[in-house]
């Protein structure tokens, strides 16, 4: 690792690396499953398979129920904003908490809280409450618990697998989450006419019980013995931001994601493109394919992550992935054919998977364990907030310049800004493990 940026402490709880023969033939391109040899990580990852789908059932059920009550898409948008602020606030605070207490205990508390919230969603639906206010309060609670949970969950990975397997572990986790984003909504659409909307919440609550059990079986993950005991307050959150400012590679990893998502995520323009540019293919078909293409590409990238997960030049991998994302988005904006558009969006999804894997590995390897929770808290805020800012930016630009010009211009801006940043600040280019 480049010690000019950080000096990562050795983790006594991390498993020792095991020797394994080089994979030959097609296996060297397939997903690297080495982290699954470690029982603790395997439990954490297995629980993610269940909750990745279950959480998407609730993600579909909440806006569907709000629309059924109000008949207004505006209220659906307001509900999204109602969940965003608690997520951002509690993710930052949750990162500080994760650095000050046993992360396993925090995961038990927060996963239980999310499960209880899903149960309350089911109760209000099955009793026919039909209250938008209640739904928004429950959504805010759920996102607050999720904000507290995500930093501890992600920061724990470095304590469960050896350092050289962090990229593979991130690829495994990201692939499961992206698969959930594809399978979950499809499953929700199939189940609602059969069992009804309230039962989606109940299925999610039951799935979360599996997660609680898996977390209970994890080893204790207390702060390292060298850490001084601290409170999780504003001062500790501010210390996390100072740490980012002092470690350029961490700052640049966040900036890379902001550049890619804010300038290059065109999902706000998908409805307009489906109704205008790709209307001859069928508006419904076009809209569904546009929304599904990026997650499908990301899943494919994860399934074949063996092609890149062993790369040691993590900085260059992030730079290349963001540039490839921007180029694919620009090509999507220039595409008259729906099938070419879907292909380019899928390629963008592959690039996004590569970027996610290596940015996540940088955050875990370049930060000390006492700061990993706070780094993951900021990461959660960036991941949640970037696409929403992109919705505003692209929606405005699409109205002013037309959707295709806005998409193409955004993709080209991603390429240009990322290349300028990489040339101006060498810390990310030099980072490797």
Coordinates of N, CA, C and O in Angstrom, one line a residue, residues 54 58 62 65 111-127 129 135 138-139 141-142 145 197-209:
X54 N -35.6 -8.4 -0.1 CA -36.6 -8.0 0.8 C -36.7 -6.4 0.9 O -37.9 -5.9 0.9
X58 N -40.1 -3.5 -0.1 CA -40.6 -2.3 0.7 C -40.4 -1.1 -0.2 O -41.2 -0.1 -0.2
X62 N -43.8 1.1 -0.7 CA -44.1 2.5 -0.1 C -44.6 3.5 -1.2 O -45.7 4.1 -1.0
X65 N -48.1 2.5 -2.4 CA -49.2 2.7 -1.4 C -49.5 4.2 -1.4 O -50.6 4.7 -1.3
X111 N -30.4 -3.5 12.7 CA -31.2 -4.4 12.0 C -32.5 -4.8 12.6 O -33.5 -5.0 12.0
X112 N -32.5 -4.9 14.0 CA -33.7 -5.1 14.7 C -34.7 -3.9 14.5 O -35.9 -4.1 14.3
X113 N -34.1 -2.7 14.5 CA -34.9 -1.5 14.3 C -35.6 -1.5 12.9 O -36.8 -1.1 12.8
X114 N -34.8 -1.9 11.9 CA -35.3 -1.9 10.6 C -36.4 -3.0 10.5 O -37.5 -2.7 9.8
X115 N -36.2 -4.1 11.1 CA -37.2 -5.2 11.1 C -38.5 -4.7 11.7 O -39.6 -5.0 11.2
X116 N -38.4 -4.0 12.9 CA -39.6 -3.5 13.6 C -40.3 -2.5 12.7 O -41.6 -2.5 12.6
X117 N -39.6 -1.7 12.0 CA -40.2 -0.7 11.1 C -41.0 -1.3 10.0 O -42.1 -0.9 9.7
X118 N -40.4 -2.4 9.4 CA -41.1 -3.1 8.3 C -42.4 -3.8 8.9 O -43.4 -3.8 8.2
X119 N -42.3 -4.2 10.1 CA -43.5 -4.8 10.7 C -44.6 -3.7 10.9 O -45.8 -4.0 10.7
X120 N -44.2 -2.5 11.3 CA -45.1 -1.4 11.5 C -45.7 -1.0 10.1 O -46.9 -0.6 10.0
X121 N -44.9 -1.0 9.1 CA -45.4 -0.8 7.7 C -46.5 -1.8 7.4 O -47.6 -1.4 6.9
X122 N -46.3 -3.1 7.8 CA -47.3 -4.1 7.5 C -48.6 -3.8 8.3 O -49.7 -3.9 7.7
X123 N -48.4 -3.4 9.6 CA -49.6 -3.2 10.4 C -50.5 -2.1 9.9 O -51.7 -2.2 9.8
X124 N -49.8 -1.0 9.5 CA -50.6 0.2 9.0 C -51.3 -0.2 7.6 O -52.4 0.3 7.3
X125 N -50.6 -1.0 6.8 CA -51.2 -1.4 5.6 C -52.4 -2.4 5.7 O -53.5 -2.2 5.1
X126 N -52.2 -3.4 6.6 CA -53.2 -4.4 6.7 C -54.5 -3.9 7.5 O -55.6 -4.4 7.3
X127 N -54.3 -2.8 8.3 CA -55.4 -2.2 9.0 C -56.1 -1.2 8.2 O -57.1 -0.6 8.7
X129 N -55.0 1.9 7.3 CA -54.9 3.2 7.9 C -54.9 4.3 6.8 O -55.5 5.4 7.1
X135 N -47.0 7.0 6.8 CA -46.0 6.3 5.9 C -44.7 7.1 5.8 O -43.6 6.5 5.8
X138 N -42.8 6.6 9.1 CA -42.2 5.3 9.1 C -41.0 5.2 8.1 O -40.0 4.6 8.4
X139 N -41.1 5.8 7.0 CA -40.0 5.8 6.0 C -38.8 6.6 6.6 O -37.7 6.1 6.4
X141 N -38.1 6.8 9.7 CA -37.5 5.9 10.8 C -36.7 4.9 10.1 O -35.5 4.6 10.5
X142 N -37.2 4.3 9.1 CA -36.5 3.2 8.4 C -35.1 3.7 7.8 O -34.1 3.0 8.0
X145 N -32.6 4.3 10.6 CA -31.9 3.0 11.0 C -31.0 2.5 10.0 O -29.9 2.0 10.3
X197 N -50.5 -5.9 -1.5 CA -49.4 -5.0 -1.1 C -48.9 -5.2 0.3 O -47.7 -5.2 0.6
X198 N -49.8 -5.3 1.3 CA -49.4 -5.3 2.7 C -48.4 -6.5 3.0 O -47.4 -6.3 3.8
X199 N -48.6 -7.6 2.3 CA -47.7 -8.8 2.6 C -46.3 -8.5 2.1 O -45.4 -9.2 2.6
X200 N -46.0 -7.6 1.2 CA -44.6 -7.3 0.9 C -43.8 -6.8 2.1 O -42.7 -7.1 2.3
X201 N -44.5 -5.9 2.9 CA -43.8 -5.5 4.1 C -43.5 -6.6 5.0 O -42.5 -6.7 5.7
X202 N -44.5 -7.5 5.1 CA -44.3 -8.7 6.1 C -43.1 -9.6 5.6 O -42.3 -10.0 6.4
X203 N -43.0 -9.8 4.3 CA -41.9 -10.6 3.8 C -40.6 -9.9 4.1 O -39.6 -10.6 4.5
X204 N -40.5 -8.6 3.9 CA -39.3 -7.9 4.3 C -39.0 -8.0 5.7 O -37.8 -8.2 6.1
X205 N -40.0 -7.9 6.6 CA -39.7 -8.1 8.1 C -39.2 -9.4 8.4 O -38.2 -9.6 9.2
X206 N -39.7 -10.5 7.8 CA -39.3 -11.8 8.0 C -37.8 -12.0 7.5 O -37.0 -12.6 8.2
X207 N -37.5 -11.4 6.4 CA -36.2 -11.5 5.8 C -35.2 -10.9 6.7 O -34.0 -11.3 6.9
X208 N -35.6 -9.8 7.3 CA -34.7 -9.1 8.2 C -34.4 -9.9 9.5 O -33.3 -9.7 10.1
X209 N -35.3 -10.7 9.9 CA -35.0 -11.6 11.0 C -33.8 -12.5 10.7 O -33.0 -12.9 11.6

